[in-house]
Amino acid sequence: MAASALRYMRPLVRAASFVAPAATGRLAFHLFCTPLRPRKRSGNGTQATSVAASRLQRANAWSVPFPCGSAQAYVFEPERTSAGTVVLVHGWTGEAASMTAFVEPLSAAGFRVVAFDLPGHGASTGRELNIPLGVASLAAVARVFGPLEAIVTHSFGGAIALAALAGSVPGQPAVRAGRLVMISAPSSMTQLTRQFGSSIGLGRRGQAALERRIHVVAGNPVEVFEGRTQLAAIGLPTLVIHDRQDRELGFQHAEALAGAGPFITLEATQGFGHRRILQARSVVERVARFVVEGG
């Protein structure tokens, strides 16, 4: 949202938080869960975007139903006998194509690789994304293509995978995998929720209403979705990769996740930021090595 729009919006939201906190909390929840669809660009866009999109043409496309819609999945079969399945989970305002740099090395190692668009993204249905929707779609993909050797995630996809693995959303079966990779992932949904509330001008009552709405929709309070707590409960071999110049999610998120236990491997990068990190050869090679070797 543009800074100029926020400047005019904050006083109105703060007033509404005091007068009608429940309605304001519901509206804030809707805004919080609605990703901006990227504009259709004329021409071919950036070279990286074009290359990523072209990789999807080599995949088999699947429509995977889940209780709230369908997720568009792209399946890359290995040339030799499959060593298992690796699922790629993109982040907020991303899509399956943004994760495809990992396909070639994982396929070469014998893995079937499945990338999919989260709800409200890419070619999947819906206009909103939240953790319960993300977990439901990931669980459906896991049911169709599992068992899973590993899940490789970026940004908000990491929060979704953690909730799925930890069984943090009531009514959804826990997803199982052998390893987890979290690239540029948030460590605290509570922190992100409160940063969002502050950015739009939510007052104390409005923020409380937003968090109550999250509790109702997710079946658990937002504090249950803290990354470090969920990782500690899962105890899964996990590789955390984060850039020190990430301006969207600071490096402190990675440090917090790494505190979950000795089964976490933390690696820092320099100069890739939040999104270009997905195309960095050193990162792609490190992720493939971790999935294959577990170290």
mmCIF file of N, CA, C and O in Angstrom, residues 144-242:
data_model
loop_
_atom_site.group_PDB
_atom_site.id
_atom_site.type_symbol
_atom_site.label_atom_id
_atom_site.label_comp_id
_atom_site.label_asym_id
_atom_site.label_seq_id
_atom_site.Cartn_x
_atom_site.Cartn_y
_atom_site.Cartn_z
ATOM 1 N N VAL A 144 -1.475 -36.123 -2.393
ATOM 2 C CA VAL A 144 -1.433 -36.595 -3.781
ATOM 3 C C VAL A 144 -0.041 -37.084 -4.165
ATOM 4 O O VAL A 144 0.103 -38.120 -4.831
ATOM 5 N N PHE A 145 1.003 -36.381 -3.735
ATOM 6 C CA PHE A 145 2.347 -36.654 -4.239
ATOM 7 C C PHE A 145 3.302 -37.230 -3.198
ATOM 8 O O PHE A 145 4.451 -37.525 -3.522
ATOM 9 N N GLY A 146 2.840 -37.381 -1.949
ATOM 10 C CA GLY A 146 3.719 -37.882 -0.907
ATOM 11 C C GLY A 146 4.011 -39.365 -1.057
ATOM 12 O O GLY A 146 3.483 -40.033 -1.957
ATOM 13 N N PRO A 147 4.872 -39.915 -0.179
ATOM 14 C CA PRO A 147 5.511 -39.237 0.954
ATOM 15 C C PRO A 147 6.567 -38.234 0.503
ATOM 16 O O PRO A 147 7.128 -38.361 -0.580
ATOM 17 N N LEU A 148 6.816 -37.250 1.362
ATOM 18 C CA LEU A 148 7.714 -36.159 1.022
ATOM 19 C C LEU A 148 9.091 -36.369 1.655
ATOM 20 O O LEU A 148 9.196 -36.562 2.867
ATOM 21 N N GLU A 149 10.109 -36.295 0.832
ATOM 22 C CA GLU A 149 11.474 -36.333 1.350
ATOM 23 C C GLU A 149 11.852 -34.987 1.962
ATOM 24 O O GLU A 149 12.561 -34.922 2.958
ATOM 25 N N ALA A 150 11.373 -33.909 1.346
ATOM 26 C CA ALA A 150 11.740 -32.582 1.839
ATOM 27 C C ALA A 150 10.723 -31.554 1.367
ATOM 28 O O ALA A 150 10.014 -31.759 0.375
ATOM 29 N N ILE A 151 10.668 -30.448 2.101
ATOM 30 C CA ILE A 151 9.897 -29.271 1.704
ATOM 31 C C ILE A 151 10.863 -28.103 1.672
ATOM 32 O O ILE A 151 11.579 -27.851 2.644
ATOM 33 N N VAL A 152 10.895 -27.401 0.551
ATOM 34 C CA VAL A 152 11.752 -26.228 0.380
ATOM 35 C C VAL A 152 10.849 -25.012 0.281
ATOM 36 O O VAL A 152 9.961 -24.959 -0.566
ATOM 37 N N THR A 153 11.071 -24.015 1.143
ATOM 38 C CA THR A 153 10.144 -22.894 1.247
ATOM 39 C C THR A 153 10.847 -21.552 1.106
ATOM 40 O O THR A 153 12.043 -21.428 1.333
ATOM 41 N N HIS A 154 10.041 -20.558 0.764
ATOM 42 C CA HIS A 154 10.514 -19.177 0.740
ATOM 43 C C HIS A 154 9.533 -18.296 1.493
ATOM 44 O O HIS A 154 8.313 -18.430 1.343
ATOM 45 N N SER A 155 10.045 -17.419 2.342
ATOM 46 C CA SER A 155 9.268 -16.370 2.990
ATOM 47 C C SER A 155 8.040 -16.942 3.718
ATOM 48 O O SER A 155 8.170 -17.852 4.529
ATOM 49 N N PHE A 156 6.828 -16.429 3.415
ATOM 50 C CA PHE A 156 5.616 -16.865 4.105
ATOM 51 C C PHE A 156 5.350 -18.350 3.886
ATOM 52 O O PHE A 156 4.682 -18.986 4.707
ATOM 53 N N GLY A 157 5.886 -18.917 2.802
ATOM 54 C CA GLY A 157 5.756 -20.353 2.607
ATOM 55 C C GLY A 157 6.380 -21.139 3.743
ATOM 56 O O GLY A 157 5.942 -22.250 4.064
ATOM 57 N N GLY A 158 7.412 -20.568 4.383
ATOM 58 C CA GLY A 158 8.022 -21.219 5.533
ATOM 59 C C GLY A 158 7.077 -21.288 6.720
ATOM 60 O O GLY A 158 7.007 -22.304 7.423
ATOM 61 N N ALA A 159 6.338 -20.208 6.957
ATOM 62 C CA ALA A 159 5.366 -20.199 8.053
ATOM 63 C C ALA A 159 4.260 -21.214 7.802
ATOM 64 O O ALA A 159 3.790 -21.893 8.729
ATOM 65 N N ILE A 160 3.840 -21.333 6.546
ATOM 66 C CA ILE A 160 2.804 -22.309 6.194
ATOM 67 C C ILE A 160 3.308 -23.728 6.408
ATOM 68 O O ILE A 160 2.624 -24.575 6.999
ATOM 69 N N ALA A 161 4.525 -24.013 5.933
ATOM 70 C CA ALA A 161 5.082 -25.356 6.096
ATOM 71 C C ALA A 161 5.251 -25.721 7.568
ATOM 72 O O ALA A 161 4.958 -26.851 7.970
ATOM 73 N N LEU A 162 5.714 -24.773 8.375
ATOM 74 C CA LEU A 162 5.867 -25.046 9.806
ATOM 75 C C LEU A 162 4.538 -25.407 10.451
ATOM 76 O O LEU A 162 4.448 -26.367 11.223
ATOM 77 N N ALA A 163 3.500 -24.632 10.144
ATOM 78 C CA ALA A 163 2.180 -24.915 10.719
ATOM 79 C C ALA A 163 1.666 -26.275 10.258
ATOM 80 O O ALA A 163 1.034 -27.008 11.029
ATOM 81 N N ALA A 164 1.947 -26.619 8.997
ATOM 82 C CA ALA A 164 1.506 -27.914 8.482
ATOM 83 C C ALA A 164 2.254 -29.062 9.146
ATOM 84 O O ALA A 164 1.659 -30.087 9.517
ATOM 85 N N LEU A 165 3.556 -28.920 9.304
ATOM 86 C CA LEU A 165 4.368 -29.966 9.915
ATOM 87 C C LEU A 165 4.069 -30.133 11.402
ATOM 88 O O LEU A 165 4.109 -31.239 11.944
ATOM 89 N N ALA A 166 3.786 -29.011 12.066
ATOM 90 C CA ALA A 166 3.528 -29.045 13.513
ATOM 91 C C ALA A 166 2.087 -29.399 13.845
ATOM 92 O O ALA A 166 1.761 -29.619 15.017
ATOM 93 N N GLY A 167 1.206 -29.440 12.838
ATOM 94 C CA GLY A 167 -0.206 -29.708 13.112
ATOM 95 C C GLY A 167 -0.857 -28.589 13.893
ATOM 96 O O GLY A 167 -1.713 -28.836 14.751
ATOM 97 N N SER A 168 -0.484 -27.343 13.594
ATOM 98 C CA SER A 168 -0.962 -26.201 14.374
ATOM 99 C C SER A 168 -2.366 -25.733 14.002
ATOM 100 O O SER A 168 -2.944 -24.922 14.720
ATOM 101 N N VAL A 169 -2.895 -26.225 12.879
ATOM 102 C CA VAL A 169 -4.246 -25.847 12.462
ATOM 103 C C VAL A 169 -5.191 -27.006 12.758
ATOM 104 O O VAL A 169 -5.101 -28.060 12.124
ATOM 105 N N PRO A 170 -6.090 -26.854 13.734
ATOM 106 C CA PRO A 170 -7.011 -27.940 14.071
ATOM 107 C C PRO A 170 -7.818 -28.384 12.847
ATOM 108 O O PRO A 170 -8.228 -27.572 12.028
ATOM 109 N N GLY A 171 -8.012 -29.691 12.748
ATOM 110 C CA GLY A 171 -8.783 -30.230 11.629
ATOM 111 C C GLY A 171 -7.964 -30.583 10.412
ATOM 112 O O GLY A 171 -8.464 -31.240 9.494
ATOM 113 N N GLN A 172 -6.698 -30.159 10.406
ATOM 114 C CA GLN A 172 -5.815 -30.509 9.298
ATOM 115 C C GLN A 172 -4.789 -31.538 9.788
ATOM 116 O O GLN A 172 -4.124 -31.312 10.791
ATOM 117 N N PRO A 173 -4.661 -32.659 9.085
ATOM 118 C CA PRO A 173 -3.648 -33.642 9.503
ATOM 119 C C PRO A 173 -2.254 -33.069 9.323
ATOM 120 O O PRO A 173 -1.996 -32.308 8.388
ATOM 121 N N ALA A 174 -1.371 -33.416 10.225
ATOM 122 C CA ALA A 174 0.005 -32.927 10.129
ATOM 123 C C ALA A 174 0.675 -33.496 8.883
ATOM 124 O O ALA A 174 0.553 -34.675 8.580
ATOM 125 N N VAL A 175 1.349 -32.634 8.155
ATOM 126 C CA VAL A 175 2.127 -33.053 6.996
ATOM 127 C C VAL A 175 3.455 -33.607 7.492
ATOM 128 O O VAL A 175 4.033 -33.096 8.458
ATOM 129 N N ARG A 176 3.964 -34.637 6.831
ATOM 130 C CA ARG A 176 5.237 -35.233 7.236
ATOM 131 C C ARG A 176 6.261 -35.068 6.119
ATOM 132 O O ARG A 176 5.934 -35.167 4.936
ATOM 133 N N ALA A 177 7.506 -34.832 6.504
ATOM 134 C CA ALA A 177 8.600 -34.722 5.549
ATOM 135 C C ALA A 177 9.894 -35.094 6.258
ATOM 136 O O ALA A 177 9.984 -35.043 7.490
ATOM 137 N N GLY A 178 10.899 -35.452 5.467
ATOM 138 C CA GLY A 178 12.176 -35.846 6.062
ATOM 139 C C GLY A 178 13.072 -34.686 6.420
ATOM 140 O O GLY A 178 13.822 -34.738 7.395
ATOM 141 N N ARG A 179 12.991 -33.587 5.618
ATOM 142 C CA ARG A 179 13.820 -32.416 5.846
ATOM 143 C C ARG A 179 13.044 -31.171 5.487
ATOM 144 O O ARG A 179 12.074 -31.218 4.732
ATOM 145 N N LEU A 180 13.533 -30.042 5.991
ATOM 146 C CA LEU A 180 12.873 -28.757 5.735
ATOM 147 C C LEU A 180 13.936 -27.712 5.405
ATOM 148 O O LEU A 180 14.980 -27.651 6.056
ATOM 149 N N VAL A 181 13.649 -26.916 4.394
ATOM 150 C CA VAL A 181 14.501 -25.771 4.063
ATOM 151 C C VAL A 181 13.657 -24.512 4.158
ATOM 152 O O VAL A 181 12.565 -24.444 3.581
ATOM 153 N N MET A 182 14.154 -23.518 4.897
ATOM 154 C CA MET A 182 13.440 -22.259 5.067
ATOM 155 C C MET A 182 14.342 -21.120 4.590
ATOM 156 O O MET A 182 15.367 -20.834 5.191
ATOM 157 N N ILE A 183 13.951 -20.493 3.483
ATOM 158 C CA ILE A 183 14.711 -19.398 2.901
ATOM 159 C C ILE A 183 13.967 -18.095 3.161
ATOM 160 O O ILE A 183 12.772 -17.985 2.842
ATOM 161 N N SER A 184 14.634 -17.140 3.795
ATOM 162 C CA SER A 184 14.044 -15.806 4.048
ATOM 163 C C SER A 184 12.703 -15.912 4.764
ATOM 164 O O SER A 184 11.739 -15.220 4.419
ATOM 165 N N ALA A 185 12.632 -16.758 5.765
ATOM 166 C CA ALA A 185 11.361 -17.041 6.435
ATOM 167 C C ALA A 185 11.149 -16.154 7.661
ATOM 168 O O ALA A 185 12.102 -15.775 8.337
ATOM 169 N N PRO A 186 9.880 -15.857 7.980
ATOM 170 C CA PRO A 186 9.584 -15.131 9.217
ATOM 171 C C PRO A 186 9.663 -16.059 10.416
ATOM 172 O O PRO A 186 9.353 -17.243 10.312
ATOM 173 N N SER A 187 10.045 -15.513 11.552
ATOM 174 C CA SER A 187 10.107 -16.325 12.769
ATOM 175 C C SER A 187 8.894 -16.107 13.658
ATOM 176 O O SER A 187 8.583 -16.946 14.492
ATOM 177 N N SER A 188 8.185 -14.999 13.472
ATOM 178 C CA SER A 188 7.110 -14.645 14.401
ATOM 179 C C SER A 188 5.912 -14.083 13.669
ATOM 180 O O SER A 188 5.937 -12.960 13.161
ATOM 181 N N MET A 189 4.822 -14.850 13.620
ATOM 182 C CA MET A 189 3.587 -14.342 13.037
ATOM 183 C C MET A 189 2.965 -13.277 13.934
ATOM 184 O O MET A 189 2.292 -12.364 13.453
ATOM 185 N N THR A 190 3.197 -13.377 15.244
ATOM 186 C CA THR A 190 2.707 -12.338 16.151
ATOM 187 C C THR A 190 3.332 -10.996 15.800
ATOM 188 O O THR A 190 2.642 -9.973 15.701
ATOM 189 N N GLN A 191 4.634 -10.999 15.588
ATOM 190 C CA GLN A 191 5.331 -9.769 15.236
ATOM 191 C C GLN A 191 4.833 -9.209 13.907
ATOM 192 O O GLN A 191 4.580 -8.000 13.790
ATOM 193 N N LEU A 192 4.662 -10.064 12.906
ATOM 194 C CA LEU A 192 4.188 -9.593 11.605
ATOM 195 C C LEU A 192 2.777 -9.024 11.701
ATOM 196 O O LEU A 192 2.456 -8.009 11.074
ATOM 197 N N THR A 193 1.937 -9.689 12.488
ATOM 198 C CA THR A 193 0.558 -9.214 12.655
ATOM 199 C C THR A 193 0.530 -7.833 13.299
ATOM 200 O O THR A 193 -0.219 -6.952 12.870
ATOM 201 N N ARG A 194 1.355 -7.630 14.301
ATOM 202 C CA ARG A 194 1.364 -6.348 15.004
ATOM 203 C C ARG A 194 2.040 -5.253 14.193
ATOM 204 O O ARG A 194 1.644 -4.078 14.264
ATOM 205 N N GLN A 195 3.027 -5.616 13.396
ATOM 206 C CA GLN A 195 3.615 -4.644 12.481
ATOM 207 C C GLN A 195 2.589 -4.191 11.451
ATOM 208 O O GLN A 195 2.513 -3.005 11.112
ATOM 209 N N PHE A 196 1.799 -5.140 10.961
ATOM 210 C CA PHE A 196 0.753 -4.788 10.002
ATOM 211 C C PHE A 196 -0.272 -3.862 10.648
ATOM 212 O O PHE A 196 -0.667 -2.844 10.066
ATOM 213 N N GLY A 197 -0.714 -4.205 11.858
ATOM 214 C CA GLY A 197 -1.683 -3.360 12.551
ATOM 215 C C GLY A 197 -1.169 -1.954 12.751
ATOM 216 O O GLY A 197 -1.889 -0.973 12.545
ATOM 217 N N SER A 198 0.092 -1.834 13.137
ATOM 218 C CA SER A 198 0.696 -0.516 13.319
ATOM 219 C C SER A 198 0.764 0.252 12.007
ATOM 220 O O SER A 198 0.518 1.460 11.963
ATOM 221 N N SER A 199 1.069 -0.471 10.910
ATOM 222 C CA SER A 199 1.230 0.209 9.625
ATOM 223 C C SER A 199 -0.073 0.817 9.119
ATOM 224 O O SER A 199 -0.062 1.842 8.431
ATOM 225 N N ILE A 200 -1.220 0.196 9.436
ATOM 226 C CA ILE A 200 -2.495 0.743 8.958
ATOM 227 C C ILE A 200 -3.185 1.604 10.019
ATOM 228 O O ILE A 200 -4.269 2.138 9.766
ATOM 229 N N GLY A 201 -2.577 1.699 11.208
ATOM 230 C CA GLY A 201 -3.127 2.575 12.228
ATOM 231 C C GLY A 201 -4.110 1.938 13.188
ATOM 232 O O GLY A 201 -4.884 2.648 13.842
ATOM 233 N N LEU A 202 -4.107 0.614 13.311
ATOM 234 C CA LEU A 202 -5.009 -0.045 14.253
ATOM 235 C C LEU A 202 -4.698 0.392 15.688
ATOM 236 O O LEU A 202 -3.548 0.390 16.109
ATOM 237 N N GLY A 203 -5.732 0.757 16.413
ATOM 238 C CA GLY A 203 -5.568 1.029 17.829
ATOM 239 C C GLY A 203 -5.556 -0.260 18.626
ATOM 240 O O GLY A 203 -5.658 -1.361 18.067
ATOM 241 N N ARG A 204 -5.462 -0.127 19.935
ATOM 242 C CA ARG A 204 -5.357 -1.315 20.799
ATOM 243 C C ARG A 204 -6.570 -2.222 20.642
ATOM 244 O O ARG A 204 -6.430 -3.442 20.530
ATOM 245 N N ARG A 205 -7.776 -1.636 20.638
ATOM 246 C CA ARG A 205 -8.984 -2.456 20.532
ATOM 247 C C ARG A 205 -9.098 -3.100 19.153
ATOM 248 O O ARG A 205 -9.522 -4.242 19.016
ATOM 249 N N GLY A 206 -8.723 -2.372 18.112
ATOM 250 C CA GLY A 206 -8.753 -2.929 16.772
ATOM 251 C C GLY A 206 -7.761 -4.057 16.600
ATOM 252 O O GLY A 206 -8.053 -5.076 15.955
ATOM 253 N N GLN A 207 -6.553 -3.901 17.172
ATOM 254 C CA GLN A 207 -5.548 -4.955 17.094
ATOM 255 C C GLN A 207 -6.018 -6.203 17.819
ATOM 256 O O GLN A 207 -5.839 -7.330 17.331
ATOM 257 N N ALA A 208 -6.635 -6.021 18.980
ATOM 258 C CA ALA A 208 -7.165 -7.166 19.722
ATOM 259 C C ALA A 208 -8.248 -7.883 18.915
ATOM 260 O O ALA A 208 -8.309 -9.113 18.896
ATOM 261 N N ALA A 209 -9.082 -7.095 18.214
ATOM 262 C CA ALA A 209 -10.130 -7.692 17.380
ATOM 263 C C ALA A 209 -9.527 -8.453 16.208
ATOM 264 O O ALA A 209 -10.018 -9.530 15.835
ATOM 265 N N LEU A 210 -8.470 -7.916 15.604
ATOM 266 C CA LEU A 210 -7.786 -8.614 14.520
ATOM 267 C C LEU A 210 -7.246 -9.951 15.009
ATOM 268 O O LEU A 210 -7.413 -10.985 14.334
ATOM 269 N N GLU A 211 -6.628 -9.955 16.161
ATOM 270 C CA GLU A 211 -6.045 -11.196 16.666
ATOM 271 C C GLU A 211 -7.124 -12.190 17.096
ATOM 272 O O GLU A 211 -6.930 -13.409 16.984
ATOM 273 N N ARG A 212 -8.282 -11.688 17.563
ATOM 274 C CA ARG A 212 -9.399 -12.594 17.848
ATOM 275 C C ARG A 212 -9.897 -13.242 16.562
ATOM 276 O O ARG A 212 -10.249 -14.425 16.536
ATOM 277 N N ARG A 213 -9.935 -12.448 15.485
ATOM 278 C CA ARG A 213 -10.392 -12.986 14.203
ATOM 279 C C ARG A 213 -9.429 -14.060 13.702
ATOM 280 O O ARG A 213 -9.862 -15.089 13.169
ATOM 281 N N ILE A 214 -8.138 -13.835 13.871
ATOM 282 C CA ILE A 214 -7.153 -14.851 13.507
ATOM 283 C C ILE A 214 -7.399 -16.136 14.295
ATOM 284 O O ILE A 214 -7.365 -17.244 13.742
ATOM 285 N N HIS A 215 -7.691 -15.990 15.590
ATOM 286 C CA HIS A 215 -7.958 -17.152 16.441
ATOM 287 C C HIS A 215 -9.167 -17.923 15.932
ATOM 288 O O HIS A 215 -9.150 -19.161 15.832
ATOM 289 N N VAL A 216 -10.217 -17.207 15.564
ATOM 290 C CA VAL A 216 -11.434 -17.862 15.072
ATOM 291 C C VAL A 216 -11.165 -18.618 13.772
ATOM 292 O O VAL A 216 -11.560 -19.778 13.609
ATOM 293 N N VAL A 217 -10.494 -17.972 12.838
ATOM 294 C CA VAL A 217 -10.258 -18.579 11.526
ATOM 295 C C VAL A 217 -9.240 -19.709 11.595
ATOM 296 O O VAL A 217 -9.411 -20.766 10.972
ATOM 297 N N ALA A 218 -8.170 -19.504 12.358
ATOM 298 C CA ALA A 218 -7.089 -20.493 12.413
ATOM 299 C C ALA A 218 -7.331 -21.592 13.438
ATOM 300 O O ALA A 218 -6.670 -22.629 13.396
ATOM 301 N N GLY A 219 -8.251 -21.366 14.372
ATOM 302 C CA GLY A 219 -8.507 -22.357 15.407
ATOM 303 C C GLY A 219 -7.507 -22.326 16.535
ATOM 304 O O GLY A 219 -7.585 -23.133 17.468
ATOM 305 N N ASN A 220 -6.576 -21.389 16.487
ATOM 306 C CA ASN A 220 -5.574 -21.214 17.530
ATOM 307 C C ASN A 220 -5.176 -19.746 17.565
ATOM 308 O O ASN A 220 -5.242 -19.059 16.540
ATOM 309 N N PRO A 221 -4.749 -19.241 18.718
ATOM 310 C CA PRO A 221 -4.261 -17.855 18.765
ATOM 311 C C PRO A 221 -2.989 -17.706 17.952
ATOM 312 O O PRO A 221 -2.258 -18.670 17.700
ATOM 313 N N VAL A 222 -2.712 -16.476 17.526
ATOM 314 C CA VAL A 222 -1.570 -16.228 16.656
ATOM 315 C C VAL A 222 -0.257 -16.652 17.300
ATOM 316 O O VAL A 222 0.694 -17.052 16.609
ATOM 317 N N GLU A 223 -0.191 -16.634 18.632
ATOM 318 C CA GLU A 223 1.046 -17.013 19.325
ATOM 319 C C GLU A 223 1.429 -18.473 19.081
ATOM 320 O O GLU A 223 2.606 -18.838 19.200
ATOM 321 N N VAL A 224 0.460 -19.332 18.744
ATOM 322 C CA VAL A 224 0.748 -20.740 18.485
ATOM 323 C C VAL A 224 1.624 -20.917 17.243
ATOM 324 O O VAL A 224 2.348 -21.905 17.120
ATOM 325 N N PHE A 225 1.600 -19.927 16.361
ATOM 326 C CA PHE A 225 2.307 -20.045 15.089
ATOM 327 C C PHE A 225 3.709 -19.424 15.126
ATOM 328 O O PHE A 225 4.274 -19.101 14.084
ATOM 329 N N GLU A 226 4.279 -19.288 16.316
ATOM 330 C CA GLU A 226 5.649 -18.812 16.429
ATOM 331 C C GLU A 226 6.602 -19.860 15.854
ATOM 332 O O GLU A 226 6.535 -21.041 16.199
ATOM 333 N N GLY A 227 7.502 -19.415 14.988
ATOM 334 C CA GLY A 227 8.362 -20.349 14.272
ATOM 335 C C GLY A 227 9.275 -21.170 15.157
ATOM 336 O O GLY A 227 9.392 -22.392 14.996
ATOM 337 N N ARG A 228 9.942 -20.517 16.093
ATOM 338 C CA ARG A 228 10.901 -21.223 16.943
ATOM 339 C C ARG A 228 10.206 -22.312 17.758
ATOM 340 O O ARG A 228 10.716 -23.433 17.875
ATOM 341 N N THR A 229 9.024 -22.012 18.289
ATOM 342 C CA THR A 229 8.286 -22.987 19.100
ATOM 343 C C THR A 229 7.877 -24.181 18.272
ATOM 344 O O THR A 229 8.018 -25.338 18.693
ATOM 345 N N GLN A 230 7.379 -23.923 17.061
ATOM 346 C CA GLN A 230 6.952 -25.021 16.198
ATOM 347 C C GLN A 230 8.144 -25.862 15.740
ATOM 348 O O GLN A 230 8.074 -27.096 15.727
ATOM 349 N N LEU A 231 9.235 -25.205 15.390
ATOM 350 C CA LEU A 231 10.428 -25.952 14.985
ATOM 351 C C LEU A 231 10.932 -26.842 16.110
ATOM 352 O O LEU A 231 11.316 -27.995 15.891
ATOM 353 N N ALA A 232 10.942 -26.315 17.321
ATOM 354 C CA ALA A 232 11.405 -27.100 18.466
ATOM 355 C C ALA A 232 10.525 -28.327 18.676
ATOM 356 O O ALA A 232 11.021 -29.405 19.038
ATOM 357 N N ALA A 233 9.223 -28.181 18.440
ATOM 358 C CA ALA A 233 8.305 -29.304 18.608
ATOM 359 C C ALA A 233 8.484 -30.349 17.508
ATOM 360 O O ALA A 233 8.357 -31.550 17.747
ATOM 361 N N ILE A 234 8.808 -29.890 16.294
ATOM 362 C CA ILE A 234 8.966 -30.808 15.168
ATOM 363 C C ILE A 234 10.283 -31.562 15.257
ATOM 364 O O ILE A 234 10.348 -32.775 15.036
ATOM 365 N N GLY A 235 11.364 -30.846 15.549
ATOM 366 C CA GLY A 235 12.684 -31.457 15.657
ATOM 367 C C GLY A 235 13.205 -32.007 14.342
ATOM 368 O O GLY A 235 13.991 -32.961 14.322
ATOM 369 N N LEU A 236 12.801 -31.404 13.238
ATOM 370 C CA LEU A 236 13.142 -31.900 11.909
ATOM 371 C C LEU A 236 14.453 -31.280 11.436
ATOM 372 O O LEU A 236 14.682 -30.085 11.639
ATOM 373 N N PRO A 237 15.361 -32.067 10.816
ATOM 374 C CA PRO A 237 16.566 -31.458 10.249
ATOM 375 C C PRO A 237 16.194 -30.301 9.322
ATOM 376 O O PRO A 237 15.453 -30.494 8.352
ATOM 377 N N THR A 238 16.676 -29.112 9.627
ATOM 378 C CA THR A 238 16.226 -27.902 8.936
ATOM 379 C C THR A 238 17.409 -27.037 8.548
ATOM 380 O O THR A 238 18.303 -26.789 9.361
ATOM 381 N N LEU A 239 17.378 -26.561 7.309
ATOM 382 C CA LEU A 239 18.358 -25.597 6.821
ATOM 383 C C LEU A 239 17.680 -24.238 6.715
ATOM 384 O O LEU A 239 16.670 -24.089 6.020
ATOM 385 N N VAL A 240 18.208 -23.259 7.427
ATOM 386 C CA VAL A 240 17.698 -21.883 7.392
ATOM 387 C C VAL A 240 18.709 -21.033 6.644
ATOM 388 O O VAL A 240 19.875 -20.947 7.055
ATOM 389 N N ILE A 241 18.279 -20.421 5.546
ATOM 390 C CA ILE A 241 19.138 -19.540 4.753
ATOM 391 C C ILE A 241 18.491 -18.158 4.711
ATOM 392 O O ILE A 241 17.305 -18.028 4.415
ATOM 393 N N HIS A 242 19.285 -17.135 5.008
ATOM 394 C CA HIS A 242 18.728 -15.776 5.075
ATOM 395 C C HIS A 242 19.821 -14.785 4.672
ATOM 396 O O HIS A 242 20.996 -14.975 5.024
#
